[in-house]
Amino acid sequence: MKEQLESLRNEALEQVNSAEDLKSLQDLRVKYLGKKGPITEVLRGMGKLSKEERPVIGQLANEVREAIESAIKDKQEHLELEKIKAQLAEESIDVTLPGRPVQSANHHPLTAVIEEIEDLFIGLGFSIAEGPEVENDYYNFEALNLPKDHPARDMQDSFYITEEILLRTHTSPNQARVMEAHKGKGPVKIICPGKVYRRDTDDATHSHQFMQIEGLYVDKNVRLSDLKGILTVFAKEMFGEDRQIRLRPSYFPFTEPSVEMDISCFHCSGSGCSVCKKTGWIEILGAGMVHPHVLEMSGFDPKVYTGFAFGMGPERIAMLKYGINDIRHFYNNDVRFLKQFKRA
């Protein structure tokens, strides 16, 4: 039996060494180490041996098993390595070839304008305040001097969810919320960018949803001249250093006095053209001094504090800045349109 085990070890090691692939190696594992293999058969016949021979043959059988297992393991590692080398050689990549170019994304023109405006006002000491798009009627209208029976509400007829909840028609509710949070103590110096909704028929210059940026500055001794200075800086930064501004009297329920701001036409330098409708001026935004009632409703004493507010539409500014003739281009997601503003 001893000679049988020795012969079995030599035979198995020779066949394992000659195996050319993993499948052949697995077959040899089953052949020699399986339940029906020759080593198992030898161990089953140990009952016929004497007590002195059994431990000797048992130890030898284990040594033979271990030798075959070790040889199979080493051979398997060798074959797997060779397989990987062959696969790498067959599927090699020429790393000297230039890679495929990856198209880089760019800012939407509307986003670019909004961020430009935000950066400008942050540089002037303003902070950004955001608020909910689904708003309470009180903050959207009443806190801004627009009670329920006020006719000016007709100008902002919007999408109501309930009688008291609606999609905000402007970002002014953010101003009311921030002033209320300050509990009557200034200064308050914020801009409020965001999406707003109104029941407009979509056309080249109107949309049922659009972006808006409003600004607010409340402190002691804030004057209309301060507003004019801020708006002058804004106009020159956005449209060129040679721009001039003019303020025309207007009406907004939440400011008194109220003004519309025009800039001198950047296309014709004020001589009159189709862009400025032959007037030499282009309307940009609305503004005014915060109405005393609005200050009172937000907890500020109008005898101590004054302030100004302004509001603009980034779409209008982007259309003027980049010569876009239809507001719907901003929301159609036409890649041909967006690619034109890769450097915007």
mmCIF file of N, CA, C and O in Angstrom, residues 65-134:
data_model
loop_
_atom_site.group_PDB
_atom_site.id
_atom_site.type_symbol
_atom_site.label_atom_id
_atom_site.label_comp_id
_atom_site.label_asym_id
_atom_site.label_seq_id
_atom_site.Cartn_x
_atom_site.Cartn_y
_atom_site.Cartn_z
ATOM 1 N N ARG A 65 -1.946 13.501 -0.132
ATOM 2 C CA ARG A 65 -3.068 14.418 -0.403
ATOM 3 C C ARG A 65 -2.592 15.871 -0.381
ATOM 4 O O ARG A 65 -2.914 16.680 -1.270
ATOM 5 N N GLU A 66 -1.823 16.233 0.649
ATOM 6 C CA GLU A 66 -1.330 17.608 0.774
ATOM 7 C C GLU A 66 -0.414 17.986 -0.384
ATOM 8 O O GLU A 66 -0.441 19.112 -0.883
ATOM 9 N N ALA A 67 0.413 17.053 -0.828
ATOM 10 C CA ALA A 67 1.338 17.325 -1.942
ATOM 11 C C ALA A 67 0.563 17.585 -3.228
ATOM 12 O O ALA A 67 0.901 18.508 -3.995
ATOM 13 N N ILE A 68 -0.489 16.766 -3.453
ATOM 14 C CA ILE A 68 -1.289 16.952 -4.662
ATOM 15 C C ILE A 68 -2.061 18.275 -4.593
ATOM 16 O O ILE A 68 -2.114 19.027 -5.574
ATOM 17 N N GLU A 69 -2.655 18.592 -3.410
ATOM 18 C CA GLU A 69 -3.395 19.858 -3.250
ATOM 19 C C GLU A 69 -2.489 21.052 -3.475
ATOM 20 O O GLU A 69 -2.864 22.031 -4.141
ATOM 21 N N SER A 70 -1.275 20.991 -2.925
ATOM 22 C CA SER A 70 -0.324 22.097 -3.084
ATOM 23 C C SER A 70 0.083 22.264 -4.541
ATOM 24 O O SER A 70 0.176 23.391 -5.059
ATOM 25 N N ALA A 71 0.307 21.140 -5.223
ATOM 26 C CA ALA A 71 0.700 21.201 -6.633
ATOM 27 C C ALA A 71 -0.432 21.781 -7.482
ATOM 28 O O ALA A 71 -0.198 22.599 -8.389
ATOM 29 N N ILE A 72 -1.670 21.362 -7.182
ATOM 30 C CA ILE A 72 -2.824 21.889 -7.936
ATOM 31 C C ILE A 72 -2.982 23.386 -7.696
ATOM 32 O O ILE A 72 -3.249 24.158 -8.633
ATOM 33 N N LYS A 73 -2.810 23.834 -6.445
ATOM 34 C CA LYS A 73 -2.930 25.264 -6.125
ATOM 35 C C LYS A 73 -1.881 26.089 -6.871
ATOM 36 O O LYS A 73 -2.196 27.142 -7.459
ATOM 37 N N ASP A 74 -0.631 25.617 -6.828
ATOM 38 C CA ASP A 74 0.443 26.346 -7.520
ATOM 39 C C ASP A 74 0.187 26.392 -9.027
ATOM 40 O O ASP A 74 0.385 27.436 -9.673
ATOM 41 N N LYS A 75 -0.255 25.251 -9.571
ATOM 42 C CA LYS A 75 -0.512 25.198 -11.006
ATOM 43 C C LYS A 75 -1.686 26.106 -11.376
ATOM 44 O O LYS A 75 -1.662 26.771 -12.425
ATOM 45 N N GLN A 76 -2.701 26.152 -10.526
ATOM 46 C CA GLN A 76 -3.856 27.009 -10.795
ATOM 47 C C GLN A 76 -3.448 28.484 -10.834
ATOM 48 O O GLN A 76 -3.866 29.233 -11.721
ATOM 49 N N GLU A 77 -2.642 28.905 -9.871
ATOM 50 C CA GLU A 77 -2.166 30.293 -9.851
ATOM 51 C C GLU A 77 -1.363 30.606 -11.107
ATOM 52 O O GLU A 77 -1.490 31.695 -11.685
ATOM 53 N N HIS A 78 -0.537 29.648 -11.520
ATOM 54 C CA HIS A 78 0.270 29.846 -12.728
ATOM 55 C C HIS A 78 -0.614 29.975 -13.970
ATOM 56 O O HIS A 78 -0.414 30.885 -14.793
ATOM 57 N N LEU A 79 -1.617 29.097 -14.101
ATOM 58 C CA LEU A 79 -2.501 29.134 -15.274
ATOM 59 C C LEU A 79 -3.353 30.406 -15.295
ATOM 60 O O LEU A 79 -3.580 30.980 -16.359
ATOM 61 N N GLU A 80 -3.816 30.840 -14.129
ATOM 62 C CA GLU A 80 -4.618 32.081 -14.066
ATOM 63 C C GLU A 80 -3.784 33.281 -14.470
ATOM 64 O O GLU A 80 -4.262 34.187 -15.167
ATOM 65 N N LEU A 81 -2.534 33.310 -14.020
ATOM 66 C CA LEU A 81 -1.639 34.406 -14.390
ATOM 67 C C LEU A 81 -1.376 34.410 -15.890
ATOM 68 O O LEU A 81 -1.378 35.465 -16.543
ATOM 69 N N GLU A 82 -1.144 33.219 -16.452
ATOM 70 C CA GLU A 82 -0.912 33.123 -17.887
ATOM 71 C C GLU A 82 -2.145 33.555 -18.680
ATOM 72 O O GLU A 82 -2.040 34.185 -19.738
ATOM 73 N N LYS A 83 -3.315 33.224 -18.159
ATOM 74 C CA LYS A 83 -4.553 33.618 -18.826
ATOM 75 C C LYS A 83 -4.703 35.136 -18.851
ATOM 76 O O LYS A 83 -5.090 35.730 -19.867
ATOM 77 N N ILE A 84 -4.381 35.779 -17.729
ATOM 78 C CA ILE A 84 -4.464 37.253 -17.655
ATOM 79 C C ILE A 84 -3.457 37.882 -18.616
ATOM 80 O O ILE A 84 -3.765 38.856 -19.320
ATOM 81 N N LYS A 85 -2.239 37.319 -18.658
ATOM 82 C CA LYS A 85 -1.224 37.862 -19.571
ATOM 83 C C LYS A 85 -1.669 37.754 -21.020
ATOM 84 O O LYS A 85 -1.499 38.687 -21.815
ATOM 85 N N ALA A 86 -2.262 36.614 -21.358
ATOM 86 C CA ALA A 86 -2.731 36.423 -22.727
ATOM 87 C C ALA A 86 -3.879 37.381 -23.054
ATOM 88 O O ALA A 86 -3.952 37.933 -24.161
ATOM 89 N N GLN A 87 -4.748 37.586 -22.080
ATOM 90 C CA GLN A 87 -5.882 38.504 -22.299
ATOM 91 C C GLN A 87 -5.396 39.934 -22.469
ATOM 92 O O GLN A 87 -5.885 40.666 -23.327
ATOM 93 N N LEU A 88 -4.418 40.329 -21.659
ATOM 94 C CA LEU A 88 -3.859 41.685 -21.770
ATOM 95 C C LEU A 88 -3.176 41.880 -23.115
ATOM 96 O O LEU A 88 -3.265 42.958 -23.720
ATOM 97 N N ALA A 89 -2.479 40.840 -23.568
ATOM 98 C CA ALA A 89 -1.796 40.951 -24.863
ATOM 99 C C ALA A 89 -2.798 41.046 -25.998
ATOM 100 O O ALA A 89 -2.597 41.784 -26.975
ATOM 101 N N GLU A 90 -3.906 40.318 -25.866
ATOM 102 C CA GLU A 90 -4.918 40.301 -26.920
ATOM 103 C C GLU A 90 -5.762 41.570 -26.916
ATOM 104 O O GLU A 90 -6.154 42.072 -27.961
ATOM 105 N N GLU A 91 -6.035 42.103 -25.716
ATOM 106 C CA GLU A 91 -6.923 43.262 -25.594
ATOM 107 C C GLU A 91 -6.161 44.524 -25.216
ATOM 108 O O GLU A 91 -6.692 45.418 -24.583
ATOM 109 N N SER A 92 -4.936 44.618 -25.571
ATOM 110 C CA SER A 92 -4.110 45.760 -25.183
ATOM 111 C C SER A 92 -4.638 47.057 -25.790
ATOM 112 O O SER A 92 -5.220 47.070 -26.875
ATOM 113 N N ILE A 93 -4.459 48.138 -25.056
ATOM 114 C CA ILE A 93 -4.896 49.466 -25.488
ATOM 115 C C ILE A 93 -3.667 50.315 -25.781
ATOM 116 O O ILE A 93 -2.746 50.385 -24.957
ATOM 117 N N ASP A 94 -3.689 50.945 -26.905
ATOM 118 C CA ASP A 94 -2.594 51.838 -27.260
ATOM 119 C C ASP A 94 -2.810 53.170 -26.545
ATOM 120 O O ASP A 94 -3.603 54.005 -26.964
ATOM 121 N N VAL A 95 -2.120 53.352 -25.421
ATOM 122 C CA VAL A 95 -2.330 54.559 -24.608
ATOM 123 C C VAL A 95 -1.732 55.801 -25.254
ATOM 124 O O VAL A 95 -1.916 56.916 -24.753
ATOM 125 N N THR A 96 -1.016 55.610 -26.362
ATOM 126 C CA THR A 96 -0.458 56.783 -27.039
ATOM 127 C C THR A 96 -1.473 57.455 -27.952
ATOM 128 O O THR A 96 -1.256 58.559 -28.432
ATOM 129 N N LEU A 97 -2.606 56.776 -28.209
ATOM 130 C CA LEU A 97 -3.648 57.389 -29.035
ATOM 131 C C LEU A 97 -4.321 58.524 -28.270
ATOM 132 O O LEU A 97 -4.505 58.438 -27.053
ATOM 133 N N PRO A 98 -4.719 59.598 -28.947
ATOM 134 C CA PRO A 98 -5.431 60.680 -28.243
ATOM 135 C C PRO A 98 -6.804 60.204 -27.784
ATOM 136 O O PRO A 98 -7.471 59.428 -28.469
ATOM 137 N N GLY A 99 -7.208 60.652 -26.608
ATOM 138 C CA GLY A 99 -8.506 60.259 -26.078
ATOM 139 C C GLY A 99 -9.649 60.948 -26.813
ATOM 140 O O GLY A 99 -9.455 61.940 -27.529
ATOM 141 N N ARG A 100 -10.841 60.391 -26.640
ATOM 142 C CA ARG A 100 -12.018 61.017 -27.235
ATOM 143 C C ARG A 100 -12.345 62.297 -26.473
ATOM 144 O O ARG A 100 -12.407 62.285 -25.244
ATOM 145 N N PRO A 101 -12.566 63.399 -27.156
ATOM 146 C CA PRO A 101 -12.861 64.655 -26.450
ATOM 147 C C PRO A 101 -14.199 64.581 -25.725
ATOM 148 O O PRO A 101 -15.173 64.036 -26.240
ATOM 149 N N VAL A 102 -14.232 65.105 -24.509
ATOM 150 C CA VAL A 102 -15.463 65.147 -23.712
ATOM 151 C C VAL A 102 -16.023 66.560 -23.776
ATOM 152 O O VAL A 102 -15.321 67.532 -23.455
ATOM 153 N N GLN A 103 -17.260 66.666 -24.190
ATOM 154 C CA GLN A 103 -17.877 67.989 -24.280
ATOM 155 C C GLN A 103 -18.130 68.533 -22.883
ATOM 156 O O GLN A 103 -18.732 67.860 -22.047
ATOM 157 N N SER A 104 -17.651 69.727 -22.625
ATOM 158 C CA SER A 104 -17.882 70.352 -21.322
ATOM 159 C C SER A 104 -19.189 71.128 -21.355
ATOM 160 O O SER A 104 -19.560 71.720 -22.364
ATOM 161 N N ALA A 105 -19.875 71.088 -20.244
ATOM 162 C CA ALA A 105 -21.140 71.816 -20.146
ATOM 163 C C ALA A 105 -20.872 73.301 -19.931
ATOM 164 O O ALA A 105 -19.748 73.722 -19.667
ATOM 165 N N ASN A 106 -21.901 74.091 -20.059
ATOM 166 C CA ASN A 106 -21.760 75.525 -19.832
ATOM 167 C C ASN A 106 -23.016 76.041 -19.152
ATOM 168 O O ASN A 106 -24.056 75.383 -19.142
ATOM 169 N N HIS A 107 -22.913 77.204 -18.574
ATOM 170 C CA HIS A 107 -24.048 77.795 -17.887
ATOM 171 C C HIS A 107 -25.152 78.169 -18.869
ATOM 172 O O HIS A 107 -24.887 78.644 -19.974
ATOM 173 N N HIS A 108 -26.377 77.936 -18.453
ATOM 174 C CA HIS A 108 -27.519 78.467 -19.187
ATOM 175 C C HIS A 108 -27.394 79.989 -19.183
ATOM 176 O O HIS A 108 -26.958 80.578 -18.195
ATOM 177 N N PRO A 109 -27.728 80.671 -20.295
ATOM 178 C CA PRO A 109 -27.562 82.127 -20.332
ATOM 179 C C PRO A 109 -28.304 82.839 -19.204
ATOM 180 O O PRO A 109 -27.832 83.856 -18.681
ATOM 181 N N LEU A 110 -29.444 82.307 -18.813
ATOM 182 C CA LEU A 110 -30.201 82.917 -17.721
ATOM 183 C C LEU A 110 -29.458 82.748 -16.397
ATOM 184 O O LEU A 110 -29.371 83.699 -15.598
ATOM 185 N N THR A 111 -28.904 81.571 -16.191
ATOM 186 C CA THR A 111 -28.119 81.335 -14.976
ATOM 187 C C THR A 111 -26.894 82.238 -14.945
ATOM 188 O O THR A 111 -26.529 82.776 -13.893
ATOM 189 N N ALA A 112 -26.257 82.405 -16.090
ATOM 190 C CA ALA A 112 -25.063 83.259 -16.153
ATOM 191 C C ALA A 112 -25.394 84.695 -15.764
ATOM 192 O O ALA A 112 -24.646 85.343 -15.019
ATOM 193 N N VAL A 113 -26.533 85.207 -16.253
ATOM 194 C CA VAL A 113 -26.935 86.580 -15.925
ATOM 195 C C VAL A 113 -27.283 86.698 -14.444
ATOM 196 O O VAL A 113 -26.890 87.664 -13.771
ATOM 197 N N ILE A 114 -28.012 85.728 -13.920
ATOM 198 C CA ILE A 114 -28.390 85.773 -12.505
ATOM 199 C C ILE A 114 -27.149 85.762 -11.620
ATOM 200 O O ILE A 114 -27.045 86.546 -10.661
ATOM 201 N N GLU A 115 -26.188 84.904 -11.932
ATOM 202 C CA GLU A 115 -24.978 84.840 -11.116
ATOM 203 C C GLU A 115 -24.150 86.113 -11.241
ATOM 204 O O GLU A 115 -23.525 86.551 -10.271
ATOM 205 N N GLU A 116 -24.165 86.712 -12.422
ATOM 206 C CA GLU A 116 -23.452 87.979 -12.601
ATOM 207 C C GLU A 116 -24.076 89.071 -11.731
ATOM 208 O O GLU A 116 -23.379 89.861 -11.088
ATOM 209 N N ILE A 117 -25.418 89.110 -11.699
ATOM 210 C CA ILE A 117 -26.115 90.096 -10.868
ATOM 211 C C ILE A 117 -25.866 89.825 -9.393
ATOM 212 O O ILE A 117 -25.619 90.746 -8.599
ATOM 213 N N GLU A 118 -25.926 88.551 -9.000
ATOM 214 C CA GLU A 118 -25.680 88.204 -7.595
ATOM 215 C C GLU A 118 -24.279 88.630 -7.172
ATOM 216 O O GLU A 118 -24.097 89.211 -6.094
ATOM 217 N N ASP A 119 -23.279 88.331 -8.010
ATOM 218 C CA ASP A 119 -21.899 88.701 -7.673
ATOM 219 C C ASP A 119 -21.759 90.209 -7.511
ATOM 220 O O ASP A 119 -21.048 90.693 -6.616
ATOM 221 N N LEU A 120 -22.433 90.954 -8.382
ATOM 222 C CA LEU A 120 -22.363 92.414 -8.311
ATOM 223 C C LEU A 120 -22.903 92.920 -6.984
ATOM 224 O O LEU A 120 -22.253 93.719 -6.295
ATOM 225 N N PHE A 121 -24.086 92.462 -6.592
ATOM 226 C CA PHE A 121 -24.705 92.987 -5.376
ATOM 227 C C PHE A 121 -24.046 92.456 -4.107
ATOM 228 O O PHE A 121 -24.029 93.141 -3.084
ATOM 229 N N ILE A 122 -23.498 91.238 -4.170
ATOM 230 C CA ILE A 122 -22.734 90.752 -3.021
ATOM 231 C C ILE A 122 -21.526 91.657 -2.799
ATOM 232 O O ILE A 122 -21.171 91.977 -1.663
ATOM 233 N N GLY A 123 -20.910 92.095 -3.901
ATOM 234 C CA GLY A 123 -19.800 93.028 -3.797
ATOM 235 C C GLY A 123 -20.202 94.372 -3.227
ATOM 236 O O GLY A 123 -19.364 95.112 -2.704
ATOM 237 N N LEU A 124 -21.497 94.714 -3.310
ATOM 238 C CA LEU A 124 -21.996 95.972 -2.759
ATOM 239 C C LEU A 124 -22.528 95.797 -1.336
ATOM 240 O O LEU A 124 -23.133 96.719 -0.781
ATOM 241 N N GLY A 125 -22.298 94.629 -0.755
ATOM 242 C CA GLY A 125 -22.675 94.417 0.640
ATOM 243 C C GLY A 125 -24.016 93.750 0.856
ATOM 244 O O GLY A 125 -24.455 93.604 2.001
ATOM 245 N N PHE A 126 -24.672 93.318 -0.211
ATOM 246 C CA PHE A 126 -25.956 92.640 -0.075
ATOM 247 C C PHE A 126 -25.722 91.143 0.172
ATOM 248 O O PHE A 126 -24.697 90.588 -0.248
ATOM 249 N N SER A 127 -26.673 90.509 0.821
ATOM 250 C CA SER A 127 -26.657 89.060 0.973
ATOM 251 C C SER A 127 -27.850 88.477 0.223
ATOM 252 O O SER A 127 -28.803 89.198 -0.107
ATOM 253 N N ILE A 128 -27.806 87.178 -0.055
ATOM 254 C CA ILE A 128 -28.865 86.514 -0.816
ATOM 255 C C ILE A 128 -29.859 85.868 0.138
ATOM 256 O O ILE A 128 -29.472 85.141 1.051
ATOM 257 N N ALA A 129 -31.138 86.152 -0.076
ATOM 258 C CA ALA A 129 -32.204 85.558 0.738
ATOM 259 C C ALA A 129 -33.154 84.797 -0.180
ATOM 260 O O ALA A 129 -33.585 85.320 -1.202
ATOM 261 N N GLU A 130 -33.444 83.564 0.179
ATOM 262 C CA GLU A 130 -34.353 82.742 -0.615
ATOM 263 C C GLU A 130 -35.575 82.383 0.212
ATOM 264 O O GLU A 130 -35.533 82.408 1.448
ATOM 265 N N GLY A 131 -36.661 82.032 -0.479
ATOM 266 C CA GLY A 131 -37.898 81.702 0.211
ATOM 267 C C GLY A 131 -38.728 80.730 -0.593
ATOM 268 O O GLY A 131 -38.364 80.348 -1.704
ATOM 269 N N PRO A 132 -39.881 80.312 -0.072
ATOM 270 C CA PRO A 132 -40.706 79.300 -0.743
ATOM 271 C C PRO A 132 -41.393 79.835 -1.993
ATOM 272 O O PRO A 132 -41.797 80.989 -2.050
ATOM 273 N N GLU A 133 -41.520 78.966 -2.986
ATOM 274 C CA GLU A 133 -42.273 79.328 -4.193
ATOM 275 C C GLU A 133 -43.773 79.165 -3.970
ATOM 276 O O GLU A 133 -44.569 79.856 -4.605
ATOM 277 N N VAL A 134 -44.166 78.249 -3.107
ATOM 278 C CA VAL A 134 -45.563 78.121 -2.699
ATOM 279 C C VAL A 134 -45.735 79.000 -1.471
ATOM 280 O O VAL A 134 -45.190 78.717 -0.411
#
